[in-house]
CSV table of C-alpha atoms in Angstrom, one decimal:
chain,number,residue,atom,x,y,z
G,124,UNK,CA,8.5,-35.2,96.7
G,125,UNK,CA,10.0,-33.1,99.5
G,126,UNK,CA,12.1,-36.8,99.7
G,127,UNK,CA,12.1,-36.5,95.4
G,128,UNK,CA,13.9,-32.9,96.5
G,129,UNK,CA,16.0,-33.6,98.6
G,130,UNK,CA,17.6,-36.2,97.1
G,131,UNK,CA,17.6,-35.0,93.8
G,132,UNK,CA,19.6,-31.5,94.7
G,133,UNK,CA,23.7,-32.8,95.6
G,134,UNK,CA,23.7,-33.5,92.2
G,135,UNK,CA,22.0,-30.8,90.8
G,136,UNK,CA,24.3,-28.5,92.1
G,137,UNK,CA,27.4,-30.1,91.7
G,138,UNK,CA,26.7,-30.5,87.9
G,139,UNK,CA,25.6,-26.3,88.1
G,140,UNK,CA,28.8,-26.0,89.4
G,141,UNK,CA,30.3,-27.9,87.5
G,142,UNK,CA,28.8,-26.5,83.7
G,143,UNK,CA,29.7,-23.0,85.7
G,144,UNK,CA,33.3,-24.0,85.7
G,145,UNK,CA,34.0,-24.7,82.6
G,146,UNK,CA,32.2,-21.7,81.4
G,147,UNK,CA,35.1,-20.0,82.8
G,148,UNK,CA,37.7,-21.7,81.8
G,149,UNK,CA,36.8,-21.0,78.9
G,150,UNK,CA,36.6,-17.9,78.9
G,151,UNK,CA,39.9,-17.4,81.2
G,152,UNK,CA,41.9,-19.3,79.0
G,153,UNK,CA,40.0,-18.4,75.6
G,154,UNK,CA,40.0,-21.8,74.7
G,155,UNK,CA,38.2,-22.0,70.9
G,156,UNK,CA,35.3,-23.0,70.2
G,157,UNK,CA,36.2,-25.9,67.8
G,158,UNK,CA,38.1,-26.9,70.5
G,159,UNK,CA,35.5,-27.7,73.3
G,160,UNK,CA,32.7,-25.4,73.1
G,161,UNK,CA,31.3,-23.4,75.6
G,162,UNK,CA,28.1,-24.5,77.7
G,163,UNK,CA,26.4,-22.0,76.6
G,164,UNK,CA,27.9,-22.6,72.7
G,165,UNK,CA,26.0,-26.1,73.1
G,166,UNK,CA,23.0,-24.5,74.5
G,167,UNK,CA,22.9,-21.7,71.5
G,168,UNK,CA,23.3,-25.1,68.7
G,169,UNK,CA,20.3,-26.8,70.7
G,170,UNK,CA,18.2,-24.2,69.9
G,171,UNK,CA,19.2,-22.9,66.8
G,172,UNK,CA,19.3,-26.2,65.8
G,173,UNK,CA,15.6,-27.6,67.9
G,174,UNK,CA,14.0,-29.2,65.1
G,175,UNK,CA,16.2,-31.0,63.4
G,176,UNK,CA,18.3,-32.4,66.6
G,177,UNK,CA,14.4,-33.7,67.9
G,178,UNK,CA,13.9,-35.6,65.1
G,179,UNK,CA,17.4,-36.8,65.6
G,180,UNK,CA,16.8,-37.4,69.2
G,181,UNK,CA,13.7,-39.2,68.3
G,182,UNK,CA,15.2,-41.7,65.9
G,183,UNK,CA,17.7,-42.4,67.9
G,184,UNK,CA,15.1,-42.5,71.4
G,185,UNK,CA,13.4,-45.3,69.1
G,186,UNK,CA,16.7,-47.3,68.3
G,187,UNK,CA,17.6,-47.5,72.0
G,188,UNK,CA,14.4,-48.0,73.3
G,189,UNK,CA,13.4,-50.3,70.6
G,190,UNK,CA,16.7,-52.6,71.3
G,191,UNK,CA,15.9,-52.6,74.6
G,192,UNK,CA,12.5,-53.4,74.9
G,193,UNK,CA,14.1,-56.9,72.5
G,194,UNK,CA,17.0,-57.3,74.8
G,195,UNK,CA,14.2,-57.4,78.0
G,196,UNK,CA,11.8,-59.8,76.2
G,197,UNK,CA,15.3,-61.9,74.4
G,198,UNK,CA,17.0,-61.9,77.7
G,199,UNK,CA,14.6,-62.9,79.8
G,200,UNK,CA,13.2,-65.7,78.0
G,201,UNK,CA,17.1,-66.9,77.1
G,202,UNK,CA,18.0,-66.2,81.0
G,203,UNK,CA,14.5,-68.7,81.8
G,204,UNK,CA,15.4,-70.7,79.3
G,205,UNK,CA,19.8,-71.4,80.2
G,206,UNK,CA,18.7,-71.2,84.6
G,207,UNK,CA,15.5,-74.2,83.4
G,208,UNK,CA,18.3,-77.4,83.8
G,209,UNK,CA,21.7,-77.3,84.8
G,210,UNK,CA,23.4,-78.6,81.7
G,211,UNK,CA,22.4,-75.9,79.7
G,212,UNK,CA,24.2,-73.6,82.2
G,213,UNK,CA,27.0,-75.1,82.4
G,214,UNK,CA,26.8,-75.0,78.5
G,215,UNK,CA,25.8,-71.9,77.6
G,216,UNK,CA,26.9,-69.5,80.2
G,217,UNK,CA,30.6,-69.4,80.1
G,218,UNK,CA,29.5,-69.6,76.1
G,219,UNK,CA,26.9,-66.1,76.4
G,220,UNK,CA,30.1,-64.7,78.4
G,221,UNK,CA,32.6,-65.6,75.4
G,222,UNK,CA,29.7,-64.4,73.2
G,223,UNK,CA,30.0,-60.7,75.3
G,224,UNK,CA,34.1,-60.2,74.8
G,225,UNK,CA,32.6,-59.7,70.6
G,226,UNK,CA,33.7,-56.2,69.8
G,227,UNK,CA,30.5,-54.4,68.8
G,228,UNK,CA,32.3,-52.0,66.8
G,229,UNK,CA,33.7,-55.0,64.3
G,230,UNK,CA,30.4,-56.5,63.6
G,231,UNK,CA,28.2,-53.4,63.2
G,232,UNK,CA,29.0,-53.4,59.2
G,233,UNK,CA,27.2,-57.0,59.9
G,234,UNK,CA,24.2,-55.9,60.8
G,235,UNK,CA,23.7,-53.2,57.9
G,236,UNK,CA,24.2,-56.5,55.7
G,237,UNK,CA,20.9,-58.1,57.9
G,238,UNK,CA,19.4,-55.1,58.3
G,239,UNK,CA,20.3,-52.9,55.8
G,240,UNK,CA,20.7,-48.6,56.7
G,241,UNK,CA,18.7,-47.4,59.2
G,242,UNK,CA,16.6,-47.4,62.8
G,243,UNK,CA,16.6,-51.4,62.0
G,244,UNK,CA,20.3,-51.4,62.5
G,245,UNK,CA,20.5,-49.4,65.1
G,246,UNK,CA,17.9,-50.8,67.0
G,247,UNK,CA,19.7,-54.4,66.7
G,248,UNK,CA,22.8,-52.7,67.5
G,249,UNK,CA,21.2,-51.7,71.1
G,250,UNK,CA,19.2,-54.6,71.2
G,251,UNK,CA,23.1,-56.5,70.7
G,252,UNK,CA,25.0,-54.6,73.7
G,253,UNK,CA,22.1,-54.3,76.1
G,254,UNK,CA,21.0,-57.7,75.6
G,255,UNK,CA,23.9,-59.9,77.9
G,256,UNK,CA,23.0,-58.0,81.7
G,257,UNK,CA,19.4,-58.7,81.0
G,258,UNK,CA,20.6,-62.2,80.3
G,259,UNK,CA,23.3,-62.7,83.4
G,260,UNK,CA,21.1,-61.6,86.1
G,261,UNK,CA,17.9,-63.5,85.0
G,262,UNK,CA,20.1,-65.6,85.3
G,263,UNK,CA,21.0,-65.0,88.7
G,264,UNK,CA,17.7,-64.5,90.0
G,265,UNK,CA,16.3,-67.3,88.8
G,266,UNK,CA,19.2,-70.2,89.9
G,267,UNK,CA,18.5,-67.8,93.5
G,268,UNK,CA,15.2,-68.9,94.3
G,269,UNK,CA,14.5,-69.9,97.7
G,270,UNK,CA,14.9,-73.7,97.8
G,271,UNK,CA,12.4,-73.5,100.9
G,272,UNK,CA,9.3,-71.3,99.2
G,273,UNK,CA,10.5,-74.5,95.9
G,274,UNK,CA,9.1,-76.6,98.3
G,275,UNK,CA,6.4,-75.1,99.4
G,276,UNK,CA,5.5,-75.0,95.4
G,277,UNK,CA,6.9,-78.6,95.4
G,278,UNK,CA,4.3,-79.4,98.4
G,279,UNK,CA,1.2,-77.9,96.1
G,280,UNK,CA,1.6,-79.5,93.4
G,281,UNK,CA,3.0,-77.2,91.1
G,282,UNK,CA,4.5,-77.7,87.6
G,283,UNK,CA,7.8,-76.3,86.6
G,284,UNK,CA,6.2,-73.6,84.3
G,285,UNK,CA,3.5,-72.7,87.0
G,286,UNK,CA,7.0,-72.3,89.8
G,287,UNK,CA,8.2,-70.7,87.3
G,288,UNK,CA,5.3,-68.4,86.2
G,289,UNK,CA,4.3,-67.5,90.2
G,290,UNK,CA,7.7,-68.3,92.2
G,291,UNK,CA,10.8,-68.3,89.9
G,292,UNK,CA,10.1,-65.4,88.1
G,293,UNK,CA,9.2,-63.1,90.6
G,294,UNK,CA,11.2,-64.0,92.6
G,295,UNK,CA,14.5,-62.7,90.1
G,296,UNK,CA,12.4,-59.6,89.5
G,297,UNK,CA,14.8,-56.9,91.6
G,298,UNK,CA,17.9,-58.9,89.1
G,299,UNK,CA,15.8,-59.0,86.1
G,300,UNK,CA,15.9,-54.3,87.2
G,301,UNK,CA,19.6,-54.2,88.1
G,302,UNK,CA,20.0,-55.9,84.7
G,303,UNK,CA,17.2,-53.5,82.9
G,304,UNK,CA,19.1,-50.6,84.9
G,305,UNK,CA,22.3,-51.9,83.3
G,306,UNK,CA,21.5,-52.3,80.2
G,307,UNK,CA,19.0,-48.4,80.6
G,308,UNK,CA,22.5,-47.0,79.5
G,309,UNK,CA,24.3,-50.0,77.2
G,310,UNK,CA,21.6,-50.0,74.8
G,311,UNK,CA,22.0,-45.9,73.9
G,312,UNK,CA,25.5,-46.4,73.2
G,313,UNK,CA,24.1,-50.2,71.1
G,314,UNK,CA,22.4,-47.6,69.4
G,315,UNK,CA,25.0,-44.4,68.4
G,316,UNK,CA,27.5,-47.1,67.2
G,317,UNK,CA,24.8,-48.6,65.4
G,318,UNK,CA,24.0,-45.1,63.4
G,319,UNK,CA,27.6,-44.5,63.2
G,320,UNK,CA,27.6,-47.0,60.6
G,321,UNK,CA,24.2,-47.5,59.4
G,322,UNK,CA,22.8,-44.2,59.7
G,323,UNK,CA,21.5,-42.2,56.9
G,324,UNK,CA,23.1,-38.3,56.5
G,325,UNK,CA,20.2,-35.4,56.0
G,326,UNK,CA,17.7,-34.1,57.3
G,327,UNK,CA,16.5,-37.7,59.1
G,328,UNK,CA,19.6,-38.0,60.5
G,329,UNK,CA,19.8,-40.0,63.8
G,330,UNK,CA,22.2,-38.6,67.1
G,331,UNK,CA,25.2,-41.0,65.8
G,332,UNK,CA,25.6,-39.5,62.1
G,333,UNK,CA,24.9,-36.0,63.6
G,334,UNK,CA,27.7,-36.4,65.4
G,335,UNK,CA,30.1,-37.5,62.4
G,336,UNK,CA,29.2,-34.3,60.2
G,337,UNK,CA,28.9,-31.9,62.8
G,338,UNK,CA,32.5,-33.5,63.6
G,339,UNK,CA,33.7,-33.3,60.0
G,340,UNK,CA,32.4,-29.7,59.7
G,341,UNK,CA,33.8,-28.8,63.3
G,342,UNK,CA,30.4,-27.8,64.8
G,343,UNK,CA,32.1,-29.4,68.6
G,344,UNK,CA,29.0,-27.5,69.3
G,345,UNK,CA,27.4,-29.0,68.2
G,346,UNK,CA,28.0,-32.4,68.4
G,347,UNK,CA,28.4,-31.7,72.3
G,348,UNK,CA,24.6,-30.9,71.5
G,349,UNK,CA,24.3,-34.4,70.2
G,350,UNK,CA,25.8,-36.1,72.7
G,351,UNK,CA,23.8,-34.0,75.5
G,352,UNK,CA,20.7,-35.5,73.6
G,353,UNK,CA,22.7,-39.0,74.2
G,354,UNK,CA,23.0,-38.8,77.5
G,355,UNK,CA,19.3,-37.4,78.0
G,356,UNK,CA,18.0,-40.3,76.2
G,357,UNK,CA,19.9,-43.0,78.9
G,358,UNK,CA,18.5,-40.4,81.4
G,359,UNK,CA,15.1,-41.5,80.8
G,360,UNK,CA,15.9,-44.6,79.7
G,361,UNK,CA,17.5,-44.8,83.1
G,362,UNK,CA,14.6,-43.3,85.1
G,363,UNK,CA,12.0,-45.2,83.3
G,364,UNK,CA,13.2,-48.7,84.2
G,365,UNK,CA,13.3,-47.4,87.8
G,366,UNK,CA,9.5,-46.5,88.3
G,367,UNK,CA,9.1,-49.7,86.9
G,368,UNK,CA,11.0,-51.3,88.9
G,369,UNK,CA,10.0,-49.4,92.0
G,370,UNK,CA,6.4,-50.4,91.3
G,371,UNK,CA,6.8,-54.2,90.3
G,372,UNK,CA,8.8,-54.2,94.4
G,373,UNK,CA,7.1,-52.0,96.2
G,374,UNK,CA,6.2,-53.0,99.2
G,375,UNK,CA,8.9,-56.2,99.3
G,376,UNK,CA,10.9,-54.7,102.1
O,245,UNK,CA,15.9,-93.8,105.1
O,246,UNK,CA,18.9,-93.6,103.9
O,247,UNK,CA,20.3,-90.5,103.7
O,248,UNK,CA,23.9,-91.2,100.9
O,249,UNK,CA,24.1,-94.3,102.6
O,250,UNK,CA,23.6,-93.4,106.2
O,251,UNK,CA,20.8,-94.9,108.0
O,252,UNK,CA,18.0,-92.4,109.4
O,253,UNK,CA,15.7,-94.4,110.8
O,254,UNK,CA,15.5,-97.9,112.1
O,255,UNK,CA,11.9,-99.1,111.6
O,256,UNK,CA,9.4,-96.7,112.6
O,257,UNK,CA,6.0,-97.5,113.3
O,258,UNK,CA,3.5,-94.3,114.7
O,259,UNK,CA,-0.4,-95.3,114.1
O,260,UNK,CA,-2.3,-92.5,114.6
O,261,UNK,CA,-5.8,-92.1,115.2
O,262,UNK,CA,-7.7,-89.7,112.3
O,263,UNK,CA,-8.2,-86.5,114.1
O,264,UNK,CA,-6.2,-86.7,117.1
O,265,UNK,CA,-3.2,-83.7,118.1
O,266,UNK,CA,0.2,-85.7,117.9
O,267,UNK,CA,3.5,-84.7,119.7
O,268,UNK,CA,6.4,-85.3,117.5
O,269,UNK,CA,9.9,-84.2,120.3
O,270,UNK,CA,13.4,-86.0,120.6
O,271,UNK,CA,17.0,-84.5,120.6
O,272,UNK,CA,18.2,-82.7,117.7
O,273,UNK,CA,18.9,-84.6,114.3
O,274,UNK,CA,15.9,-87.5,115.2
O,275,UNK,CA,14.4,-87.1,112.1
O,276,UNK,CA,11.2,-85.7,113.7
O,277,UNK,CA,11.5,-83.0,110.5
O,278,UNK,CA,12.6,-86.0,108.0
O,279,UNK,CA,9.6,-88.3,108.6
O,280,UNK,CA,6.9,-84.7,108.8
O,281,UNK,CA,8.2,-84.5,104.9
O,282,UNK,CA,8.5,-88.0,104.2
O,283,UNK,CA,4.1,-87.4,105.5
O,284,UNK,CA,4.5,-83.8,103.8
O,285,UNK,CA,5.3,-86.0,100.5
O,286,UNK,CA,8.4,-83.8,99.6
O,287,UNK,CA,11.1,-86.6,100.6
O,288,UNK,CA,10.5,-90.0,99.4
O,289,UNK,CA,11.2,-92.8,101.5
O,290,UNK,CA,13.7,-95.9,100.8
O,291,UNK,CA,11.4,-98.4,102.4
O,292,UNK,CA,8.4,-98.0,103.6
O,293,UNK,CA,5.4,-95.4,103.5
O,294,UNK,CA,3.1,-93.1,104.9
O,295,UNK,CA,-0.7,-92.8,104.6
O,296,UNK,CA,-2.7,-89.9,105.5
O,297,UNK,CA,-5.9,-90.9,103.8
O,298,UNK,CA,-5.0,-90.1,100.5
O,299,UNK,CA,-5.5,-86.7,100.4
O,300,UNK,CA,-2.9,-83.9,100.2
O,301,UNK,CA,-2.3,-82.8,103.9
O,302,UNK,CA,-1.2,-79.3,104.6
O,303,UNK,CA,2.0,-78.0,106.2
O,304,UNK,CA,3.2,-75.4,108.4
O,305,UNK,CA,7.0,-74.5,109.0
O,306,UNK,CA,9.2,-72.9,111.2
O,307,UNK,CA,9.4,-70.0,108.7
O,308,UNK,CA,6.1,-69.4,107.2
O,309,UNK,CA,7.5,-69.2,103.8
O,310,UNK,CA,5.4,-66.7,102.4
O,311,UNK,CA,5.8,-64.8,99.0
O,312,UNK,CA,7.1,-61.1,99.8
O,313,UNK,CA,5.2,-60.1,96.6
O,314,UNK,CA,2.3,-61.0,97.6
O,315,UNK,CA,-0.5,-59.6,100.1
O,316,UNK,CA,-1.7,-62.2,103.5
O,317,UNK,CA,-4.8,-62.9,101.2
O,318,UNK,CA,-2.8,-64.1,98.3
O,319,UNK,CA,-0.2,-66.0,99.7
O,320,UNK,CA,-3.4,-68.0,101.9
O,321,UNK,CA,-5.2,-68.3,98.5
O,322,UNK,CA,-1.8,-70.0,96.8
O,323,UNK,CA,-2.6,-73.7,97.5
O,324,UNK,CA,-6.4,-73.0,95.8
O,325,UNK,CA,-4.6,-70.6,93.0
O,326,UNK,CA,-2.2,-73.7,92.4
O,327,UNK,CA,-5.2,-76.3,92.2
O,328,UNK,CA,-7.0,-74.3,89.4
O,329,UNK,CA,-10.0,-73.0,91.9
O,330,UNK,CA,-11.7,-69.1,90.7
O,331,UNK,CA,-10.6,-66.2,92.2
O,332,UNK,CA,-14.1,-65.7,93.6
O,333,UNK,CA,-13.6,-69.2,95.3
O,334,UNK,CA,-9.9,-67.8,96.5
O,335,UNK,CA,-10.9,-64.4,98.2
O,336,UNK,CA,-14.2,-66.0,99.5
O,337,UNK,CA,-12.4,-68.7,101.1
O,338,UNK,CA,-9.1,-66.9,101.6
O,339,UNK,CA,-11.4,-64.2,103.4
O,340,UNK,CA,-13.1,-66.5,105.7
O,341,UNK,CA,-9.8,-67.9,106.6
O,342,UNK,CA,-7.4,-65.1,107.2
O,343,UNK,CA,-11.3,-64.2,109.9
O,344,UNK,CA,-10.3,-67.9,111.7
O,345,UNK,CA,-6.9,-67.0,112.4
O,346,UNK,CA,-8.4,-63.8,113.6
O,347,UNK,CA,-5.7,-62.0,110.6
O,348,UNK,CA,-9.4,-61.1,108.8
O,349,UNK,CA,-8.5,-56.8,109.0
O,350,UNK,CA,-5.0,-57.2,107.6
O,351,UNK,CA,-6.0,-59.2,104.8
O,352,UNK,CA,-4.2,-56.6,102.1
O,353,UNK,CA,-1.0,-56.6,104.1
O,354,UNK,CA,2.7,-57.2,102.8
O,355,UNK,CA,4.4,-60.1,104.9
O,356,UNK,CA,6.7,-57.1,105.6
O,357,UNK,CA,4.2,-54.7,107.2
O,358,UNK,CA,3.1,-57.7,109.1
O,359,UNK,CA,5.4,-59.1,113.0
O,360,UNK,CA,6.4,-63.1,112.8
O,361,UNK,CA,3.3,-63.9,114.9
O,362,UNK,CA,1.0,-62.5,111.8
O,363,UNK,CA,3.0,-64.0,109.4
O,364,UNK,CA,2.6,-67.4,111.5
O,365,UNK,CA,-1.2,-67.2,111.5
O,366,UNK,CA,-0.7,-66.6,107.8
O,367,UNK,CA,0.5,-69.4,106.6
O,368,UNK,CA,-1.6,-71.2,108.6
O,369,UNK,CA,-4.5,-69.9,107.0
O,370,UNK,CA,-2.7,-71.8,104.1
O,371,UNK,CA,-2.0,-75.0,105.2
O,372,UNK,CA,-5.5,-74.8,106.5
O,373,UNK,CA,-7.3,-73.5,103.0
O,374,UNK,CA,-7.6,-76.4,101.2
O,375,UNK,CA,-9.6,-78.3,104.1
O,376,UNK,CA,-6.9,-80.7,104.6
O,377,UNK,CA,-7.6,-83.7,106.4
O,378,UNK,CA,-4.6,-83.3,108.4
O,379,UNK,CA,-2.2,-80.7,109.1
O,380,UNK,CA,1.8,-81.1,109.7
O,381,UNK,CA,3.4,-78.3,111.6
O,382,UNK,CA,7.0,-78.4,112.1
O,383,UNK,CA,8.7,-76.5,114.8
O,384,UNK,CA,6.3,-73.1,114.1
O,385,UNK,CA,7.0,-71.6,117.2
O,386,UNK,CA,10.4,-72.4,117.4
O,387,UNK,CA,11.9,-68.4,116.7
O,388,UNK,CA,8.5,-66.3,117.5
O,389,UNK,CA,9.0,-64.9,121.3
O,390,UNK,CA,7.3,-66.5,124.5
O,391,UNK,CA,4.2,-64.6,124.4
O,392,UNK,CA,3.4,-65.5,120.7
O,393,UNK,CA,3.8,-68.7,121.0
O,394,UNK,CA,1.6,-68.5,123.8
O,395,UNK,CA,-0.9,-67.0,121.5
O,396,UNK,CA,-0.2,-68.8,119.0
O,397,UNK,CA,-0.1,-72.5,120.6
O,398,UNK,CA,-4.3,-70.7,121.7
O,399,UNK,CA,-4.9,-70.3,118.1
O,400,UNK,CA,-3.6,-73.7,117.0
O,401,UNK,CA,-5.4,-75.4,119.9
O,402,UNK,CA,-8.6,-73.8,119.2
O,403,UNK,CA,-7.6,-74.5,115.8
O,404,UNK,CA,-8.0,-78.2,116.0
O,405,UNK,CA,-11.1,-78.0,118.5
O,406,UNK,CA,-13.0,-76.3,115.8
O,407,UNK,CA,-12.2,-78.4,111.6
O,408,UNK,CA,-11.2,-81.8,113.7
O,409,UNK,CA,-8.2,-82.9,111.2
O,410,UNK,CA,-5.4,-84.7,112.5
O,411,UNK,CA,-2.2,-82.2,114.0
O,412,UNK,CA,1.3,-83.6,113.5
O,413,UNK,CA,3.3,-81.5,115.7
O,414,UNK,CA,7.0,-81.5,115.8
O,415,UNK,CA,8.7,-79.7,118.3
O,416,UNK,CA,11.3,-78.8,120.6
O,417,UNK,CA,9.2,-77.7,123.0
O,418,UNK,CA,8.6,-80.7,125.8
O,419,UNK,CA,6.0,-77.7,128.1
O,420,UNK,CA,4.3,-77.6,124.2
O,421,UNK,CA,4.0,-81.2,123.3
O,422,UNK,CA,2.0,-81.9,126.7
O,423,UNK,CA,0.0,-79.2,126.4
O,424,UNK,CA,-1.5,-79.6,122.8
O,425,UNK,CA,-0.9,-82.9,121.7
O,426,UNK,CA,-3.2,-85.5,122.8
O,427,UNK,CA,-0.4,-88.3,122.2
O,428,UNK,CA,3.5,-87.4,122.5
O,429,UNK,CA,5.7,-89.6,121.0
O,430,UNK,CA,9.4,-89.4,121.9
O,431,UNK,CA,12.0,-90.1,119.6
O,432,UNK,CA,16.0,-90.8,119.1
O,433,UNK,CA,18.6,-90.1,117.1
O,434,UNK,CA,21.6,-91.6,115.0
O,435,UNK,CA,19.7,-93.6,113.8
O,436,UNK,CA,15.8,-92.4,114.5
O,437,UNK,CA,13.2,-94.7,116.1
O,438,UNK,CA,10.6,-94.3,118.2
O,439,UNK,CA,11.2,-94.4,121.9
O,440,UNK,CA,7.8,-94.6,123.5
O,441,UNK,CA,4.5,-92.9,122.9
O,442,UNK,CA,3.0,-91.0,125.8
O,443,UNK,CA,-1.2,-90.5,126.2
O,444,UNK,CA,-1.5,-87.3,127.6
O,445,UNK,CA,-4.2,-86.9,130.2
O,446,UNK,CA,-5.1,-83.5,131.8
O,447,UNK,CA,-8.0,-81.8,133.7
O,448,UNK,CA,-8.3,-79.2,131.8
O,449,UNK,CA,-6.9,-77.8,128.1
O,450,UNK,CA,-6.9,-74.3,130.1
O,451,UNK,CA,-3.6,-72.4,130.4
O,452,UNK,CA,-3.8,-73.1,134.0
O,453,UNK,CA,-2.6,-77.0,133.5
O,454,UNK,CA,0.7,-76.1,132.8
O,455,UNK,CA,0.9,-75.6,137.2
O,456,UNK,CA,-0.8,-78.6,137.8
O,457,UNK,CA,0.8,-81.7,138.8
O,458,UNK,CA,-0.6,-84.3,135.8
O,459,UNK,CA,1.3,-81.6,133.7
O,460,UNK,CA,4.7,-82.0,136.2
O,461,UNK,CA,4.3,-85.8,136.0
O,462,UNK,CA,3.7,-86.0,132.4
O,463,UNK,CA,5.9,-83.9,131.6
O,464,UNK,CA,8.6,-86.1,134.0
O,465,UNK,CA,8.3,-89.3,132.2
O,466,UNK,CA,8.9,-87.9,128.8
O,467,UNK,CA,12.0,-85.9,129.4
O,468,UNK,CA,12.9,-89.4,131.4
O,469,UNK,CA,13.1,-91.3,128.5
O,470,UNK,CA,14.5,-88.8,126.4
O,471,UNK,CA,17.8,-88.2,128.6
O,472,UNK,CA,20.5,-89.9,127.6
O,473,UNK,CA,22.7,-92.3,130.0
O,474,UNK,CA,25.3,-90.8,132.1
O,475,UNK,CA,28.6,-92.9,133.1
O,476,UNK,CA,27.7,-94.1,136.7
O,477,UNK,CA,29.6,-92.1,139.0
O,478,UNK,CA,29.2,-89.7,136.6
O,479,UNK,CA,31.6,-87.9,135.2
O,480,UNK,CA,35.3,-89.4,136.2
O,481,UNK,CA,37.2,-86.2,137.8
O,482,UNK,CA,40.7,-88.0,135.9
O,483,UNK,CA,38.8,-87.5,132.1
O,484,UNK,CA,38.3,-83.4,133.1
O,485,UNK,CA,41.8,-82.9,133.6
O,486,UNK,CA,43.4,-82.9,131.1
O,487,UNK,CA,40.7,-80.3,130.2
O,488,UNK,CA,42.0,-77.7,132.7
O,489,UNK,CA,46.0,-78.7,132.3
O,490,UNK,CA,46.5,-81.1,135.2
O,491,UNK,CA,48.1,-84.1,135.4
O,492,UNK,CA,45.8,-87.0,135.4
């Protein structure tokens, strides 16, 4: 616990200092709220709209977490298939790299055509954005399996599938966790971009729609509040993935 | 046996009596490890075969090759697990083998928590858990300090006496080869071939035997077979002069 506090206090102190500086900047230069609201105004907007924002948070979190889970499963499976043969690796890896270059904003409308309006499209968008780092890291991890250990499994007559399950996959866990960490931030971005295109306005509006509608109403404080909640989803996902990684890798040294 | 068109061995024939302890020594690159890997089934010879009586041998490497995410017990039971043994059987045999190598109390320690000697003990327990008829040891002590090497050597001698399997030890240490082996095979390289096979007859197998004349004689005869022929009269001064910058 002491170690956690020791590692947490410097970033927390920095954030507090930045917020204070921001608040003072607004006060000193009398910046209008619709241009840049003070942190206290953002906090007020959060409290006043707690009910609707918590529903929005839930929807965005559902899309981001769901997208990350789908990406984790699909990324590990695809990565394992790609890493299983040299020919597949040479054929599929450049294509996967090129696919990563496709701008998500441009294909988001397609997701609405395929999955309809609502959380499904946002979830698909989150999954598409976050899957590549998981594939890439899974492939790297599986291909870096210690050849001496592979030889050991060959000595004991292990099949390819057993070698994958009991050796290559555990060996690749640190890489997969790294991919998941990168993907956790991307999943929130993907979910919000998906919501920009596919989200419903109204009582059940996700954070992406709250951002757009608040911007149109010049409620910049509410835009910041929604952005802060989106960041909270990202931090929580990152933290959860880090804890999962710690659980999977403890004792490895 | 050929590698990329290069002949790795001259015809090699070694007859090992079941239950004996054979050490193989030789200069680097003479093919000792290759021979051992063929015996383990990890390499397929282009000609000939190695017959170890059909059953899979146990093998211990220079690096014990432990899986870092498994504790000592789970590393030891890996061969049984891969062979489809039940968890109960794995556990019973695992703890038995760990006790045999003096690691009964450390069954739940992770490899990162073990010293080099302890990791080697775990590697030995894993190699023996299937009760193989033969144990192949590929320089198991070369990365260990002198004292740990001593204790592992004693453990190897005890295990051999206790279990009675055939042991083939590849080592760079002549003293280790003579102390442990009842037969020492001397190989030389490029291409690999057997130079000589020495029967080792020592008055005892206690550590003190290494100070006896018999031990020294055994070492000397093996060393003679391993020494490369030198040019008569040593190295000519003229060939050294050019390295010193002088005229021949």
